[in-house]
Amino acid sequence: MKCRQVLIPILFFSMNAPADEANYDEAKIPEFTLPEVMRFESGEPVLTPGDWLKRRSEILDLFAVHVFGHTPESAKGHPLMASETQVIPDFLEGKAILKEVSLSFPKHDHAPVINLLLITPKGKSAAPVFLGFNFRGNHTVHADPRITLSGSWMRPDKEGRVVDHRATEKSRGTSANRWPVDKIIAQGFGLAVIYYGDIDPDFDDGFENGVHSVFGKPREDEWGSIGTWSWGLSRALDYLETDDSVDGERVAVFGHSRLGKTSLWAGAQDERFALVISNNSGCGGAALSRRAYGETVKRINTSFPHWFNDRFPSYNDDLNALPVDQHQLIALMAPRPVYVASAVEDRWADPRGEFLSAREGSAPWALFGKVGIGVEEMPETNKPVGDHVGYHVRSGKHDVTDYDWDQYIDFAKRHFQP
Ligand code: GTR
């Protein structure tokens, strides 16, 4: 199957528009041609599953060089020491077991400790698991007071539940609406979460803190924070593979927003993730960069200079020079299943750009006798589509809702069947 080229007419659009003037007009999207998925950089076509595996590593390397940065050699597969710090055998009124596990660097006094919270259905061994980062600490995912309050650096919140960058008791359960733990457990899945700031606090400190204190300041071709967070997900998977309550071959990596960009980059790099989910990941995640709709590459590199590598900003004003676009990031999951979700009111993340990315990235699945997204047109609101590339645009705003989780659970059930 040959990758179609997308040509969208331009009426007028200036890439030099001030960073805060986001474009929300389809008619003002610049003309562009997407880089090919199904051709090698040499121009040769990709025709067989074996070709795809080679093309896959070519694209993966391009994303490391131009967007996310390389993982430093010293960090690749770096082992962490896992210790169980708490087990609650009667979590969710006895329906689940909760475990807290600390993942630490044995020989580094100032290194961060990564706290993993694992909830698995009682009486079931080897459960498939959703693994994802949270934004405000593991104790925000569920209000049970036995969950350890995070002691890590936190961004202040408007409600004053974080004082001096430390979480307070008031913040317990405050993200529970994004993590329907009961539903996940009732459907036979486990849930593993980590506070993303345990890996690398989310502010631009010149790469001093978090895991940079172990691996050193990145060289200019090396990772930014999205790279370090992705690395953390792989280290969590190292642990999950050793835990009897988890089926290490059925771990779905999930992320919302900046953490959706992260789940995609983690899934692209680490093929042990059996399924990958991007929720409202937008620019630098599922959305096509060349559309420059809502958040642009220039804007994201200006607001968050620590997320990507040092090369990515060189494309701020010349997106057509960028050797990759985000449909190729979706393609990197092939032949594994991947789900992309948008929200109608989340225009900043460009729902249509996320759909087009899922569609244009779908070609490699055909080489494996599988269907990717399987549709041409963007579906109606709240009408999920897709086979190995799932997609929906739900009503509402930038968030994670029960509706989103219902689709992820259905999708995972479909693909995790023995
Ligand atoms: C926004 C950013 C988005 C998205 C979001 C989030 O400020 O512009 O790219 O990542 O944050 O992560 O909440």
Coordinates of C-alpha atoms and ligand atoms in Angstrom, one line a residue:
M1 CA 0.0 0.0 0.0
K2 CA 1.5 3.3 -1.0
C3 CA 1.3 6.2 1.4
R4 CA -0.9 9.0 0.0
Q5 CA 0.5 12.5 0.0
V6 CA -1.7 15.1 1.7
L7 CA -1.9 18.4 -0.1
I8 CA -3.9 21.1 1.5
P9 CA -4.3 24.4 -0.3
I10 CA -3.1 27.6 1.3
L11 CA -5.0 30.8 1.2
F12 CA -2.8 32.8 3.6
F13 CA -0.8 31.8 6.6
S14 CA 2.3 33.4 8.0
M15 CA 4.6 31.1 9.9
N16 CA 6.0 34.2 11.5
A17 CA 2.7 35.0 13.3
P18 CA 3.3 35.9 16.9
A19 CA 3.4 32.7 19.0
D20 CA 0.1 33.5 20.8
E21 CA -1.9 33.9 17.6
A22 CA -3.0 30.3 17.1
N23 CA -4.6 29.4 13.8
Y24 CA -8.0 27.7 14.1
D25 CA -9.0 28.2 10.5
E26 CA -8.7 25.1 8.1
A27 CA -8.5 27.5 5.2
K28 CA -5.3 29.0 6.6
I29 CA -3.4 25.8 6.9
P30 CA -0.2 25.9 4.9
E31 CA 0.3 23.7 1.9
F32 CA 2.4 20.7 2.8
T33 CA 3.5 17.2 1.7
L34 CA 3.9 14.6 4.4
P35 CA 7.1 12.6 4.5
E36 CA 6.6 9.1 3.3
V37 CA 5.9 6.2 5.7
M38 CA 6.2 3.4 3.1
R39 CA 9.4 4.5 1.4
F40 CA 13.0 4.3 2.7
E41 CA 14.9 7.5 2.8
S42 CA 16.6 6.2 -0.3
G43 CA 13.3 6.4 -2.1
E44 CA 12.9 2.6 -2.4
P45 CA 9.4 1.2 -1.5
V46 CA 8.7 -0.7 1.6
L47 CA 7.1 -3.9 0.4
T48 CA 7.4 -6.7 3.0
P49 CA 7.2 -7.0 6.8
G50 CA 11.0 -7.4 6.8
D51 CA 11.3 -4.1 4.9
W52 CA 9.0 -2.5 7.4
L53 CA 11.2 -3.5 10.3
K54 CA 14.1 -1.8 8.6
R55 CA 12.1 1.3 7.7
R56 CA 10.8 1.4 11.2
S57 CA 14.3 1.7 12.6
E58 CA 15.1 4.4 10.1
I59 CA 12.0 6.5 11.2
L60 CA 12.8 5.8 14.8
D61 CA 16.2 7.3 14.4
L62 CA 14.9 10.3 12.6
F63 CA 12.6 11.1 15.5
A64 CA 15.5 10.8 17.9
V65 CA 17.7 13.0 15.8
H66 CA 15.2 15.7 14.9
V67 CA 12.5 15.7 17.7
F68 CA 12.9 13.9 20.9
G69 CA 16.7 13.3 21.2
H70 CA 18.6 10.1 21.7
T71 CA 18.6 8.2 25.0
P72 CA 22.1 8.4 26.4
E73 CA 24.0 5.1 26.1
S74 CA 24.5 5.0 29.9
A75 CA 20.7 5.2 30.4
K76 CA 19.6 2.5 27.9
G77 CA 18.2 -0.4 29.9
H78 CA 19.8 1.0 33.1
P79 CA 18.6 -1.4 35.9
L80 CA 16.8 0.0 38.9
M81 CA 16.4 -1.7 42.2
A82 CA 12.8 -2.6 43.0
S83 CA 11.5 -2.8 46.6
E84 CA 7.9 -3.3 47.8
T85 CA 7.2 -0.5 50.3
Q86 CA 3.5 -1.3 51.0
V87 CA 0.9 -3.9 50.2
I88 CA -2.8 -3.3 50.8
P89 CA -4.5 -6.7 50.3
D90 CA -8.0 -5.4 50.7
F91 CA -8.1 -2.4 48.4
L92 CA -11.4 -1.5 46.8
E93 CA -13.4 -3.3 49.5
G94 CA -11.4 -6.5 48.9
K95 CA -11.7 -6.5 45.1
A96 CA -8.1 -5.6 44.4
I97 CA -4.5 -5.7 45.8
L98 CA -2.6 -2.4 45.9
K99 CA 1.2 -2.5 45.9
E100 CA 3.6 0.4 46.2
V101 CA 7.1 -0.3 44.8
S102 CA 10.0 2.0 44.8
L103 CA 12.4 1.9 41.9
S104 CA 15.8 3.3 42.9
F105 CA 19.3 3.8 41.6
P106 CA 21.5 1.7 43.9
K107 CA 24.7 3.6 43.8
H108 CA 23.6 7.3 43.6
D109 CA 22.8 9.2 46.8
H110 CA 21.1 12.1 45.1
A111 CA 19.2 10.2 42.5
P112 CA 15.4 10.3 42.4
V113 CA 13.3 7.4 43.7
I114 CA 10.5 6.4 41.3
N115 CA 7.4 5.3 43.1
L116 CA 5.2 2.9 41.3
L117 CA 1.6 2.2 42.4
L118 CA 0.2 -1.1 41.1
I119 CA -3.4 -2.1 41.6
T120 CA -4.4 -5.6 40.3
P121 CA -7.6 -7.6 40.5
K122 CA -7.7 -10.0 43.5
G123 CA -7.5 -13.7 42.7
K124 CA -6.2 -13.2 39.2
S125 CA -2.6 -13.7 38.3
A126 CA -1.0 -12.3 35.2
A127 CA -3.5 -9.5 34.6
P128 CA -3.2 -7.2 31.6
V129 CA -2.2 -3.8 32.8
F130 CA -2.6 -0.2 31.8
L131 CA 0.6 1.7 32.7
G132 CA 0.5 5.5 32.8
F133 CA 2.0 8.6 34.4
N134 CA -0.1 11.0 36.5
F135 CA 0.4 14.7 36.7
R136 CA 0.1 15.3 40.5
G137 CA 1.2 12.2 42.5
N138 CA 0.0 8.7 42.9
H139 CA -2.2 9.7 45.9
T140 CA -4.3 11.9 43.5
V141 CA -5.4 8.8 41.5
H142 CA -7.6 7.4 44.3
A143 CA -8.8 9.0 47.6
D144 CA -7.9 6.0 49.8
P145 CA -5.9 7.6 52.7
R146 CA -3.5 4.6 52.9
I147 CA -1.8 5.5 49.6
T148 CA 1.5 7.2 50.3
L149 CA 1.4 11.0 49.8
S150 CA 4.0 12.0 47.2
G151 CA 7.0 13.9 48.6
S152 CA 8.3 14.9 45.2
W153 CA 8.4 18.4 43.7
M154 CA 4.9 19.5 42.5
R155 CA 3.7 22.4 40.4
P156 CA 1.5 24.6 42.5
D157 CA -2.2 24.3 41.7
K158 CA -4.9 27.1 41.6
E159 CA -6.8 25.5 44.6
G160 CA -3.8 25.8 46.9
R161 CA -3.5 22.0 47.4
V162 CA 0.2 22.2 46.8
V163 CA 2.2 24.3 49.2
D164 CA 5.9 25.1 48.6
H165 CA 5.9 22.6 45.8
R166 CA 4.9 19.8 48.2
A167 CA 1.6 17.9 47.9
T168 CA -0.7 18.2 50.9
E169 CA -3.5 15.9 52.2
K170 CA -6.0 18.0 50.5
S171 CA -4.9 16.7 47.1
R172 CA -5.8 13.1 47.8
G173 CA -8.1 11.7 45.1
T174 CA -8.1 15.0 43.1
S175 CA -7.4 13.3 39.8
A176 CA -9.7 10.3 40.5
N177 CA -12.1 11.4 37.7
R178 CA -9.3 10.6 35.2
W179 CA -8.6 7.1 36.7
P180 CA -11.7 4.9 36.9
V181 CA -9.9 2.3 39.0
D182 CA -13.1 0.4 39.9
K183 CA -14.1 0.0 36.3
I184 CA -10.6 -1.0 35.2
I185 CA -10.4 -3.7 37.9
A186 CA -13.9 -4.9 37.3
Q187 CA -13.0 -5.5 33.7
G188 CA -10.1 -7.7 34.7
F189 CA -7.3 -5.2 34.1
G190 CA -4.6 -3.9 36.5
L191 CA -3.5 -0.3 36.7
A192 CA 0.1 0.9 37.3
V193 CA 0.8 4.6 37.8
I194 CA 3.8 6.8 38.5
Y195 CA 4.0 10.5 39.1
Y196 CA 6.0 11.8 36.1
G197 CA 7.9 14.3 38.2
D198 CA 9.6 11.4 40.0
I199 CA 11.6 10.9 36.7
D200 CA 12.2 14.6 35.8
P201 CA 10.4 17.6 37.4
D202 CA 8.6 19.4 34.7
F203 CA 10.4 22.7 34.5
D204 CA 13.4 24.1 32.7
D205 CA 16.3 23.9 35.1
G206 CA 19.0 23.2 32.5
F207 CA 18.7 19.5 33.1
E208 CA 20.1 19.3 36.6
N209 CA 17.5 17.5 38.5
G210 CA 15.6 14.2 38.1
V211 CA 17.4 11.4 36.4
H212 CA 19.8 14.0 34.9
S213 CA 21.5 14.0 38.3
V214 CA 22.5 10.4 37.4
F215 CA 23.1 10.5 33.6
G216 CA 24.4 14.0 33.4
K217 CA 23.5 17.0 31.4
P218 CA 22.3 15.8 28.0
R219 CA 24.4 16.5 24.9
E220 CA 22.6 18.5 22.3
D221 CA 21.5 15.4 20.4
E222 CA 20.3 13.7 23.5
W223 CA 16.9 13.5 25.2
G224 CA 14.7 16.2 26.6
S225 CA 12.1 15.6 29.3
I226 CA 9.8 13.6 27.1
G227 CA 12.7 11.3 26.4
T228 CA 13.4 10.9 30.1
W229 CA 9.8 10.3 31.0
S230 CA 9.5 7.6 28.2
W231 CA 12.6 6.0 29.6
G232 CA 10.9 5.9 33.0
L233 CA 7.9 4.0 31.5
S234 CA 10.3 1.4 30.1
R235 CA 11.9 1.0 33.6
A236 CA 8.4 0.6 35.0
L237 CA 7.8 -2.2 32.5
D238 CA 11.1 -3.9 33.5
Y239 CA 9.5 -4.2 37.0
L240 CA 6.0 -5.2 35.8
E241 CA 7.6 -8.0 33.8
T242 CA 8.8 -9.5 37.1
D243 CA 5.6 -9.2 39.0
D244 CA 3.4 -12.3 39.0
S245 CA 0.2 -10.4 39.3
V246 CA 1.0 -8.8 35.9
D247 CA 1.2 -10.2 32.4
G248 CA 4.3 -8.4 31.1
E249 CA 3.3 -9.3 27.5
R250 CA 0.0 -7.4 27.8
V251 CA 1.0 -4.0 29.1
A252 CA -0.7 -1.1 27.5
V253 CA 1.1 2.3 27.8
F254 CA -1.3 5.2 28.3
G255 CA -0.8 9.0 28.5
H256 CA -2.8 12.2 28.4
S257 CA -1.6 15.5 26.8
R258 CA 2.2 15.9 27.3
L259 CA 2.1 12.4 28.8
G260 CA 0.4 11.2 25.6
K261 CA 3.3 12.5 23.6
T262 CA 5.4 10.5 26.1
S263 CA 3.4 7.3 25.8
L264 CA 3.8 7.5 22.0
W265 CA 7.5 8.0 22.2
A266 CA 7.8 5.2 24.8
G267 CA 5.7 2.8 22.7
A268 CA 7.8 3.7 19.6
Q269 CA 11.1 3.0 21.3
D270 CA 10.1 0.0 23.4
E271 CA 8.4 -2.8 21.5
R272 CA 7.6 -4.6 24.7
F273 CA 4.6 -2.3 25.1
A274 CA 1.9 -4.5 23.6
L275 CA -0.5 -1.6 23.0
V276 CA -0.1 2.2 23.0
I277 CA -2.7 4.9 23.8
S278 CA -2.5 8.6 23.2
N279 CA -5.2 10.7 24.8
N280 CA -5.4 14.3 23.5
S281 CA -1.6 14.4 22.9
G282 CA -1.6 17.2 20.3
C283 CA 1.5 18.9 19.0
G284 CA 4.6 16.7 19.3
G285 CA 2.2 13.8 20.0
A286 CA -0.4 12.5 17.5
A287 CA -1.2 15.8 15.7
L288 CA 0.5 16.5 12.4
S289 CA 3.1 19.3 12.9
R290 CA 2.8 20.6 9.4
R291 CA -0.8 21.7 9.9
A292 CA 0.3 24.2 12.5
Y293 CA -3.3 24.3 13.8
G294 CA -3.7 25.2 17.4
E295 CA -0.4 24.7 19.2
T296 CA 2.5 24.9 16.8
V297 CA 6.0 23.5 16.9
K298 CA 7.3 27.0 17.5
R299 CA 4.9 27.7 20.3
I300 CA 5.7 24.4 22.1
N301 CA 9.4 24.8 21.8
T302 CA 9.1 28.3 23.2
S303 CA 6.8 27.4 26.1
F304 CA 8.5 24.2 27.0
P305 CA 12.1 24.3 25.9
H306 CA 13.0 21.3 28.0
W307 CA 10.6 18.8 26.4
F308 CA 12.3 18.0 23.1
N309 CA 15.9 18.0 21.8
D310 CA 18.0 21.0 20.7
R311 CA 17.4 20.3 17.0
F312 CA 13.6 20.5 17.0
P313 CA 13.4 24.3 17.5
S314 CA 15.4 24.7 14.3
Y315 CA 12.2 23.8 12.4
N316 CA 10.1 26.3 14.2
D317 CA 9.8 28.6 11.1
D318 CA 10.3 25.9 8.5
L319 CA 8.1 22.9 9.1
N320 CA 8.5 21.6 5.6
A321 CA 12.2 21.0 6.3
L322 CA 11.3 18.7 9.2
P323 CA 12.3 15.2 8.0
V324 CA 9.4 13.5 9.9
D325 CA 5.8 14.2 10.8
Q326 CA 3.7 12.7 13.5
H327 CA 1.8 10.2 11.3
Q328 CA 5.2 8.4 11.2
L329 CA 5.2 8.3 15.0
I330 CA 1.9 6.4 14.9
A331 CA 3.3 4.1 12.2
L332 CA 6.2 3.2 14.5
M333 CA 3.7 1.1 16.6
A334 CA 3.0 -1.3 13.7
P335 CA 2.2 -4.1 13.8
R336 CA 1.1 -3.5 17.5
P337 CA -2.3 -1.8 18.2
V338 CA -2.4 1.9 18.9
Y339 CA -5.3 4.2 19.9
V340 CA -5.5 7.9 19.3
A341 CA -8.2 9.9 21.0
S342 CA -9.2 13.5 20.5
A343 CA -11.8 15.8 22.1
V344 CA -14.0 18.2 20.1
E345 CA -13.3 21.3 22.2
D346 CA -9.6 20.5 22.5
R347 CA -8.8 22.6 19.4
W348 CA -5.3 23.5 20.8
A349 CA -4.4 19.8 20.2
D350 CA -5.9 19.8 16.7
P351 CA -8.4 16.9 16.7
R352 CA -8.4 16.7 12.9
G353 CA -4.6 16.7 12.8
E354 CA -4.7 13.8 15.2
F355 CA -7.1 11.9 13.0
L356 CA -5.1 12.5 9.8
S357 CA -2.0 11.3 11.6
A358 CA -3.7 8.1 12.6
R359 CA -5.0 7.7 9.0
E360 CA -1.8 8.5 7.2
G361 CA 0.2 6.4 9.7
S362 CA -2.0 3.3 9.1
A363 CA -0.3 1.9 6.0
P364 CA 2.3 -0.5 7.5
W365 CA -0.4 -2.7 9.2
A366 CA -1.4 -4.0 5.7
L367 CA 2.0 -5.6 5.3
F368 CA 1.1 -7.8 8.3
G369 CA -2.4 -8.7 7.0
K370 CA -3.9 -6.3 9.4
V371 CA -6.1 -3.2 9.0
G372 CA -5.0 0.1 10.5
I373 CA -7.7 2.7 10.9
G374 CA -9.7 1.4 8.0
V375 CA -11.7 4.6 7.3
E376 CA -11.0 7.7 5.1
E377 CA -13.2 10.3 6.7
M378 CA -13.0 11.6 10.2
P379 CA -15.7 9.9 12.2
E380 CA -18.6 11.8 13.9
T381 CA -18.2 12.8 17.5
N382 CA -18.4 9.8 20.0
K383 CA -18.2 7.2 17.2
P384 CA -15.0 5.2 17.6
V385 CA -13.4 3.7 14.5
G386 CA -10.5 1.6 13.6
D387 CA -9.1 -1.8 13.8
H388 CA -5.4 -1.9 14.8
V389 CA -5.3 1.9 14.8
G390 CA -8.2 3.0 16.9
Y391 CA -9.5 6.6 16.9
H392 CA -12.3 8.6 18.4
V393 CA -13.2 12.2 18.9
R394 CA -15.4 12.6 21.9
S395 CA -17.5 15.6 22.9
G396 CA -16.0 17.9 25.6
K397 CA -12.7 19.4 26.4
H398 CA -9.1 18.5 27.0
D399 CA -9.4 15.8 29.6
V400 CA -9.5 12.0 30.3
T401 CA -13.1 10.8 30.8
D402 CA -14.9 7.6 31.5
Y403 CA -15.9 7.6 27.8
D404 CA -12.2 7.5 26.8
W405 CA -11.5 4.7 29.2
D406 CA -14.5 2.7 28.0
Q407 CA -13.0 2.8 24.5
Y408 CA -9.5 1.9 25.7
I409 CA -10.8 -1.1 27.7
D410 CA -12.8 -2.3 24.7
F411 CA -9.8 -1.9 22.4
A412 CA -7.5 -3.7 24.8
K413 CA -10.0 -6.5 25.3
R414 CA -10.2 -6.9 21.6
H415 CA -6.4 -7.0 21.1
F416 CA -5.4 -8.8 24.2
Q417 CA -7.5 -11.8 23.6
P418 CA -5.5 -15.1 23.8
Ligands
GTR1 C1 -0.1 22.6 27.3 C2 0.7 22.2 26.1 C3 0.2 21.0 25.4 C4 -0.1 19.9 26.3 C5 -0.7 20.4 27.7 C6 -0.6 19.4 28.8 O1 0.2 23.7 27.9 O2 0.7 23.4 25.2 O3 1.2 20.6 24.4 O4 0.9 19.0 26.5 O5 0.0 21.5 28.1 O6 0.3 18.5 28.8 O7 -1.4 19.5 29.7

